[in-house]
XYZ file of C-alpha atoms in Angstrom:
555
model
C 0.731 -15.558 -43.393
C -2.840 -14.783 -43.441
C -2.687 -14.435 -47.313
C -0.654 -17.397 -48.098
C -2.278 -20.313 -45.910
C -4.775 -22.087 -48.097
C -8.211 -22.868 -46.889
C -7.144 -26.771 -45.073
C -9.559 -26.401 -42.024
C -7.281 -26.966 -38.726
C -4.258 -26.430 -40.412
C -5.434 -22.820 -41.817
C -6.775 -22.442 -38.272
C -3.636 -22.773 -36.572
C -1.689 -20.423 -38.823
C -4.155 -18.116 -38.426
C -3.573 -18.223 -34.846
C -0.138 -17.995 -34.971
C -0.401 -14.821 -36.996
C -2.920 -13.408 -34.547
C -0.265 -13.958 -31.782
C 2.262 -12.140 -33.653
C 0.305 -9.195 -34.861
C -1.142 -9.018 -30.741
C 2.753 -9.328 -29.690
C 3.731 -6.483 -32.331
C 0.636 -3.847 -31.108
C -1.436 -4.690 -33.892
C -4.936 -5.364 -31.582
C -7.192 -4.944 -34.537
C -5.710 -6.953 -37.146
C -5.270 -9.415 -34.310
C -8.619 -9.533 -33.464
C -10.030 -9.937 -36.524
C -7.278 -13.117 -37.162
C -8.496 -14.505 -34.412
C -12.263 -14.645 -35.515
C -11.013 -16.308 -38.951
C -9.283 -18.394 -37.333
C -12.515 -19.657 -35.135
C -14.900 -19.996 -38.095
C -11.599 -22.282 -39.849
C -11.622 -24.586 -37.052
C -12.560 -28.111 -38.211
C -15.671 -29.697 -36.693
C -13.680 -31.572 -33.984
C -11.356 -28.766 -32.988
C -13.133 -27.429 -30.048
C -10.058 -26.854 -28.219
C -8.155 -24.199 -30.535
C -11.412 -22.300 -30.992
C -11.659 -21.426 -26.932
C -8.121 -20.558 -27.391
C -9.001 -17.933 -29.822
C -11.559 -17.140 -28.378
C -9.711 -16.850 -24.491
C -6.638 -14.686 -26.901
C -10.163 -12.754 -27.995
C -11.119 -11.777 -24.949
C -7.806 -10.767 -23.697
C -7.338 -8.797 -26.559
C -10.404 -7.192 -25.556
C -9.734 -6.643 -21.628
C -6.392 -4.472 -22.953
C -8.065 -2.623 -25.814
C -11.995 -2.869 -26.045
C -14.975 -2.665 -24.354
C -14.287 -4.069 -20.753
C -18.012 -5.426 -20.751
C -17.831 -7.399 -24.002
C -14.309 -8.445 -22.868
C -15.757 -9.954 -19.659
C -18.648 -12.020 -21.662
C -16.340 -13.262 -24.296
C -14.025 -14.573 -21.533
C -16.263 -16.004 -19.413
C -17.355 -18.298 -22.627
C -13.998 -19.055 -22.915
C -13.667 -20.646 -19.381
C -16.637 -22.460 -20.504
C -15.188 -23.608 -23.249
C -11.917 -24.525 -22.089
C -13.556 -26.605 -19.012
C -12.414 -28.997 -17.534
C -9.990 -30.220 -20.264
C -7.610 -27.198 -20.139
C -7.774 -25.917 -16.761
C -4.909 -23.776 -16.562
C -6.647 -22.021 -19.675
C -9.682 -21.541 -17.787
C -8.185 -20.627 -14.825
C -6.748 -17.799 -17.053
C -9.772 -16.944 -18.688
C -11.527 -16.995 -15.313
C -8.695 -14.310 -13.798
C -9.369 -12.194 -17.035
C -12.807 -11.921 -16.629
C -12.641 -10.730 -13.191
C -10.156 -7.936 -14.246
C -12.643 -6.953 -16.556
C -15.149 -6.516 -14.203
C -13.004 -4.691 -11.915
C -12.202 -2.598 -14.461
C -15.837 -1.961 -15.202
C -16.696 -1.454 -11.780
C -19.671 -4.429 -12.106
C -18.964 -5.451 -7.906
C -21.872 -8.181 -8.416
C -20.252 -9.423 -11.597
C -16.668 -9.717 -9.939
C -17.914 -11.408 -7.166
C -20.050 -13.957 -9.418
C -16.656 -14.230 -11.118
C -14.602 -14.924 -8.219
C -17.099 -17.422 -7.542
C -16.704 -19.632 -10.288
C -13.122 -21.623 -10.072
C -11.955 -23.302 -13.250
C -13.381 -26.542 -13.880
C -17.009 -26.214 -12.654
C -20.103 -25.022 -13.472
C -21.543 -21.979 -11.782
C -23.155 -23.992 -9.455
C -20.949 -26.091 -8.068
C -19.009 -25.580 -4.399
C -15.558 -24.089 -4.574
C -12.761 -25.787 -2.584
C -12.264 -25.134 1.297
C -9.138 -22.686 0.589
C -6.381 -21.793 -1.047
C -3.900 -23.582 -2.425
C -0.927 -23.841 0.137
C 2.861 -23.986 -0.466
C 4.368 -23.912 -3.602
C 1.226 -24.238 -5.141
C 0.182 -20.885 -4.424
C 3.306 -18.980 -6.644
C 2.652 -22.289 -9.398
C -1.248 -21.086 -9.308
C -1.293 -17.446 -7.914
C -5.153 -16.597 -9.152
C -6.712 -19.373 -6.965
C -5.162 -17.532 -4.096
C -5.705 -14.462 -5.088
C -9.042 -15.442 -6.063
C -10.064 -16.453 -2.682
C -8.932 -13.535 -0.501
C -9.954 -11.027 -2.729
C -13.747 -12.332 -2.374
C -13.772 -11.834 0.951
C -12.353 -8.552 0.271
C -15.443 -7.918 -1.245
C -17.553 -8.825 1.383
C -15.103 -7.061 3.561
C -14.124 -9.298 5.821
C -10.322 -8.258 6.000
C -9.308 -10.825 8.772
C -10.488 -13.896 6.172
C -8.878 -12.063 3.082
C -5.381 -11.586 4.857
C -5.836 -15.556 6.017
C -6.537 -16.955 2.186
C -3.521 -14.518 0.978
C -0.565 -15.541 3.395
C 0.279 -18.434 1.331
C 0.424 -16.301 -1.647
C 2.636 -13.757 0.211
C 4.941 -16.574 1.840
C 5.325 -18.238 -1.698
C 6.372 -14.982 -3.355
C 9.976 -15.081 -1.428
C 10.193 -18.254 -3.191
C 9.400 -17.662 -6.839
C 10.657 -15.593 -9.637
C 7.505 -15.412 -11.997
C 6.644 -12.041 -12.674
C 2.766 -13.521 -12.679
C 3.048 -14.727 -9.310
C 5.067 -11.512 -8.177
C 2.269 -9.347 -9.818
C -0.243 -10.941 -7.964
C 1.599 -11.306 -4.924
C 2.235 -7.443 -4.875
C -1.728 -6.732 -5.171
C -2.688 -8.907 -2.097
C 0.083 -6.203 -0.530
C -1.818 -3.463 -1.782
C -5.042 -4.840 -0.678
C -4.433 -5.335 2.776
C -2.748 -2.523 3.191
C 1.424 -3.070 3.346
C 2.215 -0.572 0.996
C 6.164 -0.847 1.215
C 5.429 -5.026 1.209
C 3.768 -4.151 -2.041
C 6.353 -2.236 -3.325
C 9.057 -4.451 -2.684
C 7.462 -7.521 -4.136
C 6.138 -5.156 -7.450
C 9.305 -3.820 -8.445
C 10.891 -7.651 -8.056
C 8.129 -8.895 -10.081
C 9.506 -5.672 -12.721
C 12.790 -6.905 -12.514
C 12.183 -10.395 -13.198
C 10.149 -9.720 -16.325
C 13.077 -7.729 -17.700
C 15.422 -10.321 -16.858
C 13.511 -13.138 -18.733
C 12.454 -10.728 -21.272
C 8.650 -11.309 -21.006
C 7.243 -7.730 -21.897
C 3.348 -8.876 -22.095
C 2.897 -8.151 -18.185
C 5.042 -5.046 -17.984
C 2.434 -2.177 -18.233
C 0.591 -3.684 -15.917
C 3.168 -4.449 -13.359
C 4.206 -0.809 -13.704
C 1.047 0.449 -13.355
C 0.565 -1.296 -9.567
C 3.847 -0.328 -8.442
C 3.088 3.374 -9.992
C -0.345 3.255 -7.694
C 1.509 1.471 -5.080
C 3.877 4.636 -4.584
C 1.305 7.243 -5.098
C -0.222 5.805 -1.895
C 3.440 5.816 -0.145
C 3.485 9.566 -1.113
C 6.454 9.017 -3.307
C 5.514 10.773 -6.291
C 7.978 11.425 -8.116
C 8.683 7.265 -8.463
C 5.051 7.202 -9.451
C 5.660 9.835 -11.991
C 8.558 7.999 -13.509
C 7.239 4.075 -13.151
C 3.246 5.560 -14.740
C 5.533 7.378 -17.793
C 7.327 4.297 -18.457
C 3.955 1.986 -18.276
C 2.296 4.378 -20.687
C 4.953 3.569 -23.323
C 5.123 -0.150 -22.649
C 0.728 0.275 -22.898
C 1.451 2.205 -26.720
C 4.213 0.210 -27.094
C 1.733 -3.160 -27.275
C -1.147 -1.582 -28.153
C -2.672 -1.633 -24.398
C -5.335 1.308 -24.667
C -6.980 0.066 -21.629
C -3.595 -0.191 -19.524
C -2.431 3.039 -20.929
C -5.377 5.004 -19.544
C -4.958 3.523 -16.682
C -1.179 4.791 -16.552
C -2.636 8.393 -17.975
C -5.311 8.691 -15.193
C -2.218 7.502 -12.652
C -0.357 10.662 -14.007
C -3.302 13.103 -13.815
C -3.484 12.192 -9.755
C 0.486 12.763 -9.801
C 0.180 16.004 -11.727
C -2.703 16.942 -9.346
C -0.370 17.297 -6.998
C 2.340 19.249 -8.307
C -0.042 22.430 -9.735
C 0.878 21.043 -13.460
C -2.993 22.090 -14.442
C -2.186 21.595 -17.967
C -0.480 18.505 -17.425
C -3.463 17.070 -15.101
C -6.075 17.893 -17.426
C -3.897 16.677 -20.589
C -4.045 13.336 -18.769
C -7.650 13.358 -17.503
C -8.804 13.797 -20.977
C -6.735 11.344 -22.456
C -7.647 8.811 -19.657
C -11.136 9.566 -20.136
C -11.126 9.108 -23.770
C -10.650 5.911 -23.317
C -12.399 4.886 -20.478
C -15.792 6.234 -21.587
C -16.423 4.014 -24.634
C -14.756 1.104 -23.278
C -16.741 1.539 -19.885
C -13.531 1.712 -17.598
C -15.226 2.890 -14.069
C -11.853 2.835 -12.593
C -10.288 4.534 -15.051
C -12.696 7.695 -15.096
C -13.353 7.632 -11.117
C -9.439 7.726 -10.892
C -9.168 10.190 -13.756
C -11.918 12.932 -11.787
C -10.845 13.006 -8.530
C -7.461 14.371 -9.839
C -9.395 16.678 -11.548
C -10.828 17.030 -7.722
C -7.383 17.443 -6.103
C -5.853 20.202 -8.243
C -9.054 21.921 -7.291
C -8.387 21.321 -3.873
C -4.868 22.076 -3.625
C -5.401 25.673 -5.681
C -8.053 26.175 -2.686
C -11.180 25.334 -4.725
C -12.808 24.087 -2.111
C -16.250 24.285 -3.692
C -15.379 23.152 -7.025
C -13.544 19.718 -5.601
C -16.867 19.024 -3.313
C -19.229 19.820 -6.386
C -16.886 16.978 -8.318
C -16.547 14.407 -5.818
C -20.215 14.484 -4.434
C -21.351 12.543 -7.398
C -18.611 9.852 -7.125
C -18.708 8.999 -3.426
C -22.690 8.968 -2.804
C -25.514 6.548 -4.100
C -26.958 7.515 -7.395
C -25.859 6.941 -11.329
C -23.005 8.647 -11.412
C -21.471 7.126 -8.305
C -17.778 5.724 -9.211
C -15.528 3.056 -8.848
C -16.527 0.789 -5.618
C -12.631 0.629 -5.159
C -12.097 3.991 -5.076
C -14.441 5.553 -2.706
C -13.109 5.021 0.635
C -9.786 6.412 -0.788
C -11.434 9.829 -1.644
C -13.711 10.016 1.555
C -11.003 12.404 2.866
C -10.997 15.057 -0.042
C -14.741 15.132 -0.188
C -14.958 16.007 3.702
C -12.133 18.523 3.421
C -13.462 20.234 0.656
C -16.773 20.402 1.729
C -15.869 21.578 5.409
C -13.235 24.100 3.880
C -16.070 25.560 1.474
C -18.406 26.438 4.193
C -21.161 24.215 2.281
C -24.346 23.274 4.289
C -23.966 19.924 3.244
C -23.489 17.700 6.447
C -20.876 14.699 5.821
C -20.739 13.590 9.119
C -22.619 10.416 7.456
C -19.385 9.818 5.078
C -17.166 9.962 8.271
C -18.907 7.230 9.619
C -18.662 5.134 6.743
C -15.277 6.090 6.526
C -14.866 5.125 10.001
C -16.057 1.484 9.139
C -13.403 1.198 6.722
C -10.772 2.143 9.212
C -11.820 0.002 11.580
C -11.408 -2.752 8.958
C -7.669 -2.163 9.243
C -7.035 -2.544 5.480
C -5.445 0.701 5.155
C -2.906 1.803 8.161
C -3.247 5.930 7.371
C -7.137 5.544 7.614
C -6.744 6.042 11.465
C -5.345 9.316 11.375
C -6.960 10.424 8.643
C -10.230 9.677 10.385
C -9.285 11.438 13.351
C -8.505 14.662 10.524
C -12.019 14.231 9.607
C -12.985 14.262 12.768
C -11.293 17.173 14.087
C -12.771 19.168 10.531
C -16.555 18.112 11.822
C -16.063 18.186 15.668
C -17.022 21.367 18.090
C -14.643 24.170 18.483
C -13.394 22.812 22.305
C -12.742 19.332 20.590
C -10.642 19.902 17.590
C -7.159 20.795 19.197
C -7.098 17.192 21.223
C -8.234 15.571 17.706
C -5.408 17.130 15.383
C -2.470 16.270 18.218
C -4.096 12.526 18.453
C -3.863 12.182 14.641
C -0.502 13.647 14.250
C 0.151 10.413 17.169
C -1.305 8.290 14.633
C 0.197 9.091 11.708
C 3.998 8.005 13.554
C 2.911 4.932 13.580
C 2.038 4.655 9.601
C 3.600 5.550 6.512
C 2.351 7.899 3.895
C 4.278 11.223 4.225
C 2.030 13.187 1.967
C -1.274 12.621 4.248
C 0.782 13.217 7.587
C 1.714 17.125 5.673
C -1.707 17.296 4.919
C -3.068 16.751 8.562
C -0.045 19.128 9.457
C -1.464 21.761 7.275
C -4.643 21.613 8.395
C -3.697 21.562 11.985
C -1.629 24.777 10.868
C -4.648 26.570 8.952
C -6.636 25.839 12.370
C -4.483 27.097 14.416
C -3.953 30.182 12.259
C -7.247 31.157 12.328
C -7.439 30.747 16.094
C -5.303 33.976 16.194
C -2.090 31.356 17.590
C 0.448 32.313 14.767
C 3.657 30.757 16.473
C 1.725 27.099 17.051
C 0.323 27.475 13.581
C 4.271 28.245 11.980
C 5.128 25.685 13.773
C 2.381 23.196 12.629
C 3.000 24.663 8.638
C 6.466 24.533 8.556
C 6.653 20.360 9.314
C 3.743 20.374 6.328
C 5.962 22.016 4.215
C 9.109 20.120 4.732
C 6.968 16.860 4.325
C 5.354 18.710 1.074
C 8.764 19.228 -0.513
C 10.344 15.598 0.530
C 7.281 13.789 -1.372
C 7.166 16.607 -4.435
C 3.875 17.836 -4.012
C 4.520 21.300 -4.738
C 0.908 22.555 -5.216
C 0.538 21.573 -1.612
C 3.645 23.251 -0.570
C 2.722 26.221 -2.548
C -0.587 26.559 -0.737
C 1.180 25.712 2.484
C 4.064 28.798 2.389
C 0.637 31.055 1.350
C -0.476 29.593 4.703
C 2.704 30.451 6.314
C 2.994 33.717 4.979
C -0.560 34.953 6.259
C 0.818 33.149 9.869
C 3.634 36.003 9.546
C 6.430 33.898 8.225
C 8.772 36.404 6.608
C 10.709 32.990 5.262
C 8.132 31.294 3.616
C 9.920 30.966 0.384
C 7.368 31.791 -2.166
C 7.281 35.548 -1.126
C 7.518 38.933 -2.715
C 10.194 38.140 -5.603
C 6.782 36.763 -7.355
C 5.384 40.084 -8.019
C 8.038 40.562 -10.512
C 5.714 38.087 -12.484
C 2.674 40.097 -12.881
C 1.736 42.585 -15.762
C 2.469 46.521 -15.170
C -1.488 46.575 -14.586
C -2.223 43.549 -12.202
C 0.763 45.436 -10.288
C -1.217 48.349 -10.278
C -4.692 46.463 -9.163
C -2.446 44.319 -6.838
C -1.094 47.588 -4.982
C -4.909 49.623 -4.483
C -6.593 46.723 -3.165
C -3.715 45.772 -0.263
C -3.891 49.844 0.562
C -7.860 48.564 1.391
C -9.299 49.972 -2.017
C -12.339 48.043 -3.262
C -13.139 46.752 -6.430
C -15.306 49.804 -7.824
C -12.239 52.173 -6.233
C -9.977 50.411 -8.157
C -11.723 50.377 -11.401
C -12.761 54.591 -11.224
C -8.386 55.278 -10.287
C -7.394 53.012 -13.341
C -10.426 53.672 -15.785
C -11.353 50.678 -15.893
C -15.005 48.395 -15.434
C -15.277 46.601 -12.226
C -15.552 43.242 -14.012
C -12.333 43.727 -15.507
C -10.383 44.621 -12.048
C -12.361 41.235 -11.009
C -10.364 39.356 -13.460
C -7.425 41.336 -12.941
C -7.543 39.993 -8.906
C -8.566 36.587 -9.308
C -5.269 35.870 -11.978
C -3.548 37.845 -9.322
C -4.457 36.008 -6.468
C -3.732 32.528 -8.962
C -0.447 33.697 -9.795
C 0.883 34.768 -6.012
C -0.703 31.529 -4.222
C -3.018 33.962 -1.994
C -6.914 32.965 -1.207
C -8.200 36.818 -0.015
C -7.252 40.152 0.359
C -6.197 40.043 3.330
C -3.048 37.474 2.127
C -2.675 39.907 -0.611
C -2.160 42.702 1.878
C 0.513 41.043 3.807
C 2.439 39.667 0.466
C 2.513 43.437 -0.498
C 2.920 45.188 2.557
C 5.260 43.051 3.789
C 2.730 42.570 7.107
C 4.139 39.775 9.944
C 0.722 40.270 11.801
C -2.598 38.374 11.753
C -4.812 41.610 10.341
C -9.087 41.349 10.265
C -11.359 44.293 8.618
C -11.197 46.097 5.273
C -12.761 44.565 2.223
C -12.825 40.868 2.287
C -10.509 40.757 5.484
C -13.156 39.334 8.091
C -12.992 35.821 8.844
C -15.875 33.160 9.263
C -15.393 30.331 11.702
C -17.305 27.383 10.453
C -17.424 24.621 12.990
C -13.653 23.144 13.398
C -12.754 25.171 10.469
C -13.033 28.225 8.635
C -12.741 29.829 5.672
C -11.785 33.295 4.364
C -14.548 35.363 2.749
């Protein structure tokens, strides 16, 4: 088309748009983009109106697949350009730009965005609130556009106010648009299973009237919306499907979104290949296109699987950076959510790092009410930092809490810990007790790294049916078998390596793929695995125990 329109000013402009729109519909974002700035510079004189178009189509070109910073600039000319004589356009263009600097994680640009309704000049007042009624599904971003700047200035209360009428007009409305953005107020203030409902009606509707631009992204909040309900395995399945819709349409943006999704799900299940294939690929992206989100998202999986394997010191030494003033500090979205790990991994490494100053912030957030598991996840924090007499009251008050909330994978987790407290507190049957409820909620939600580290828990408590027990010894070489069986008779390293001819730093490596492969964090584990031991045992190499505050690690 490009080739065969002749050079007739608006006319040639208009096909040229047309062609951009198909090439952008087909996946084609490069040859689409650079239609679309031939068909700007062919606009006639007096055609103002289809240049902002091409240049609002530029922009969201841009915002899936391109630099989210020059996206938000070209899009914010756009509203400018559309004014006051297209306002549905601008509104668009407005709503763009604001995902863009989301996605950028620019909080002073979002709010300066949010700030700036279609149809006025920066300047100028916005309207007194929301639109109400059907108005609200008809026009979903000047809803959404009001709560979610009080979000930002975090007053919840005023944000769930401007947002009802979007909510109440979503049971009315079958556009996936309106859906989409009805499901992200959800999300926002905290109704995860609202969220859910309303994001996989705002998937089914797209199918049904065959619109395919917003599917990736619809996919990707429900994906998110159901890694925060703990139901991974739907997150799994709804992330996989958004990263071939992203590929499908050319969505680089959107699919490292969906990758760094998967790297958080993988995180879980001790896939380290699979987490790391996914944090790479998320972070290819998100680096030159300056997606914040994308890469805050895409290292604290990279955090978790550190976690969950028991590197405590590795996951604090990642997530420091992320969660704390400075340059490197991530997404603002993002950090309340990973409060939690940092704390745990931090407490659980033994570092002399105090974070009782991130409890407190993340106390403010709960307090907000945006998120119903903060309140017993605060009170795990709190029991992890609190003074030995303290911290049994604490995890029994935030097992309370977490009845009253879903999210099954942070109630395990609090389990767990209770469990590995309890443990080391030389109370075995309270601590089985406490580590077999983690484990069944650790299976239900498919977090199997967690449920892997959870049975090693349970077999150092003297569980004799934890599961994952001596049948994996049949997976280790003739010589880690060897290694394996010296050190649980109490032989150290150097003992090891003078019976087997070998040099102490390779019976090192020998013990720590050992200990990787079996699920155990000391020798002590590694006797009772071998041994066959029901009994809490201390002494021998490695086998004493360090209480560190309300926790305690094994050294």
């Amino acid at each position: 088309m490009y080739d065969q329109t002749a050079d007739t000013g608006g006319d040639r402009a208009s096909q040229l748009f047309k062609a951009a729109e198909r090439a952008r519909r087909g996946g084609q974002t490069r040859r689409a983009l650079a239609l679309l700035v031939a068909a700007a510079h062919s606009t006639a004189g007096d055609n103002a109106p289809l240049r902002a178009r091409a240049e609002l189509r530029r922009g969201l070109l841009l915002l899936s697949d391109g630099p989210v910073a020059d996206a938000h600039q070209t899009l914010l000319l756009a509203a400018e350009s559309l004014g006051s004589h297209d306002v549905e356009g601008a509104e668009q263009a407005l709503a763009a730009a604001a995902e863009a600097a989301w996605a950028a994680g620019d909080l002073t640009a979002y709010l300066q965005t949010l700030e700036r309704p279609a149809g006025r000049t920066a300047g100028e007042t916005p309207p007194a609130g929301p639109p109400e009624g059907p108005g609200a599904a008809a026009a979903p971003w000047g809803a959404f556009r009001a709560g979610m700047r009080h979000v930002v200035l975090v007053d919840f209360a005023r944000a769930a106010q401007e947002l009802e009428p979007l909510l109440a007009a979503a049971a009315r409305t079958q556009q996936p648009d309106a859906l989409l953005y009805a499901g992200r107020a959800a999300l926002v203030l905290g109704d995860i299973a609202a969220a859910r409902r309303l994001l996989g009606r705002a998937l089914a509707a797209a199918g049904a009237q065959g619109v395919s631009g917003p599917t990736a992204r619809i996919l990707e909040f429900l994906a998110y919306a159901e890694l925060r309900a703990g139901f991974h395995h739907q997150a799994r399945a709804h992330a996989e499907e958004g990263l071939r819709a992203a590929r499908r349409l050319g969505q680089r943006n959107i699919g490292a979104q969906h990758h760094a999704l998967l790297a958080l799900v993988f995180s879980l299940v001790g896939a380290d290949s699979a987490t790391e294939h996914h944090a790479k690929a998320a972070l290819s992206v998100a680096r030159p296109h300056g997606l914040l989100q994308v890469s805050t998202m895409a290292e604290w999986a990279r955090a978790r699987a550190d976690l969950g394997h028991g590197r405590a010191e590795q996951a604090a030494i990642r997530l420091a950076p992320l969660l704390r003033p400075g340059p490197r500090r991530g997404h603002f979205g993002l950090w309340m959510l990973a409060v939690p790990c940092l704390v745990e991994a931090t407490v659980l490494a033994g570092l002399e790092e105090d974070v009782t100053d991130m409890v407190d912030l993340y106390a403010e957030w709960a307090a907000l009410g945006a998120d119903p598991q903060a309140v017993a996840q605060l009170t795990r924090l709190r029991a992890l930092t609190a003074r030995e007499e303290d911290c049994d009251t604490l995890y029994q008050r935030a097992l309370a809490q977490h009845e009253a909330a879903d999210g099954q994978f942070e109630h395990a987790r609090t389990l767990l810990s209770y469990g590995m407290w309890l443990r080391r507190r030389r109370r075995p049957l309270e601590a089985r007790q406490q580590l077999r409820a983690a484990l069944v909620g650790f299976e239900r939600c498919g977090a199997l790294l967690w449920e892997k580290r959870t049975r090693s828990e349970l077999r150092a408590a003297g569980d004799s049916a934890a599961g994952d027990d001596v049948s994996a010894l049949g997976r280790l070489t003739p010589q880690q078998q060897r290694v394996a069986g010296l050190v649980a008779s109490g032989a150290t390293n150097r003992e090891v390596a003078a019976r087997l001819s070998l040099s102490p730093r390779t019976v090192d490596h020998h013990l720590r793929n050992i200990f990787g492969q079996l699920g155990v964090r000391s020798r002590v584990e590694l006797a009772l695995l071998m041994n066959g031991d029901r009994t809490e045992r201390s002494g021998g190499s490695g086998g004493r125990e360090r209480l560190t505050g309300g926790w305690g690690r094994d050294v």
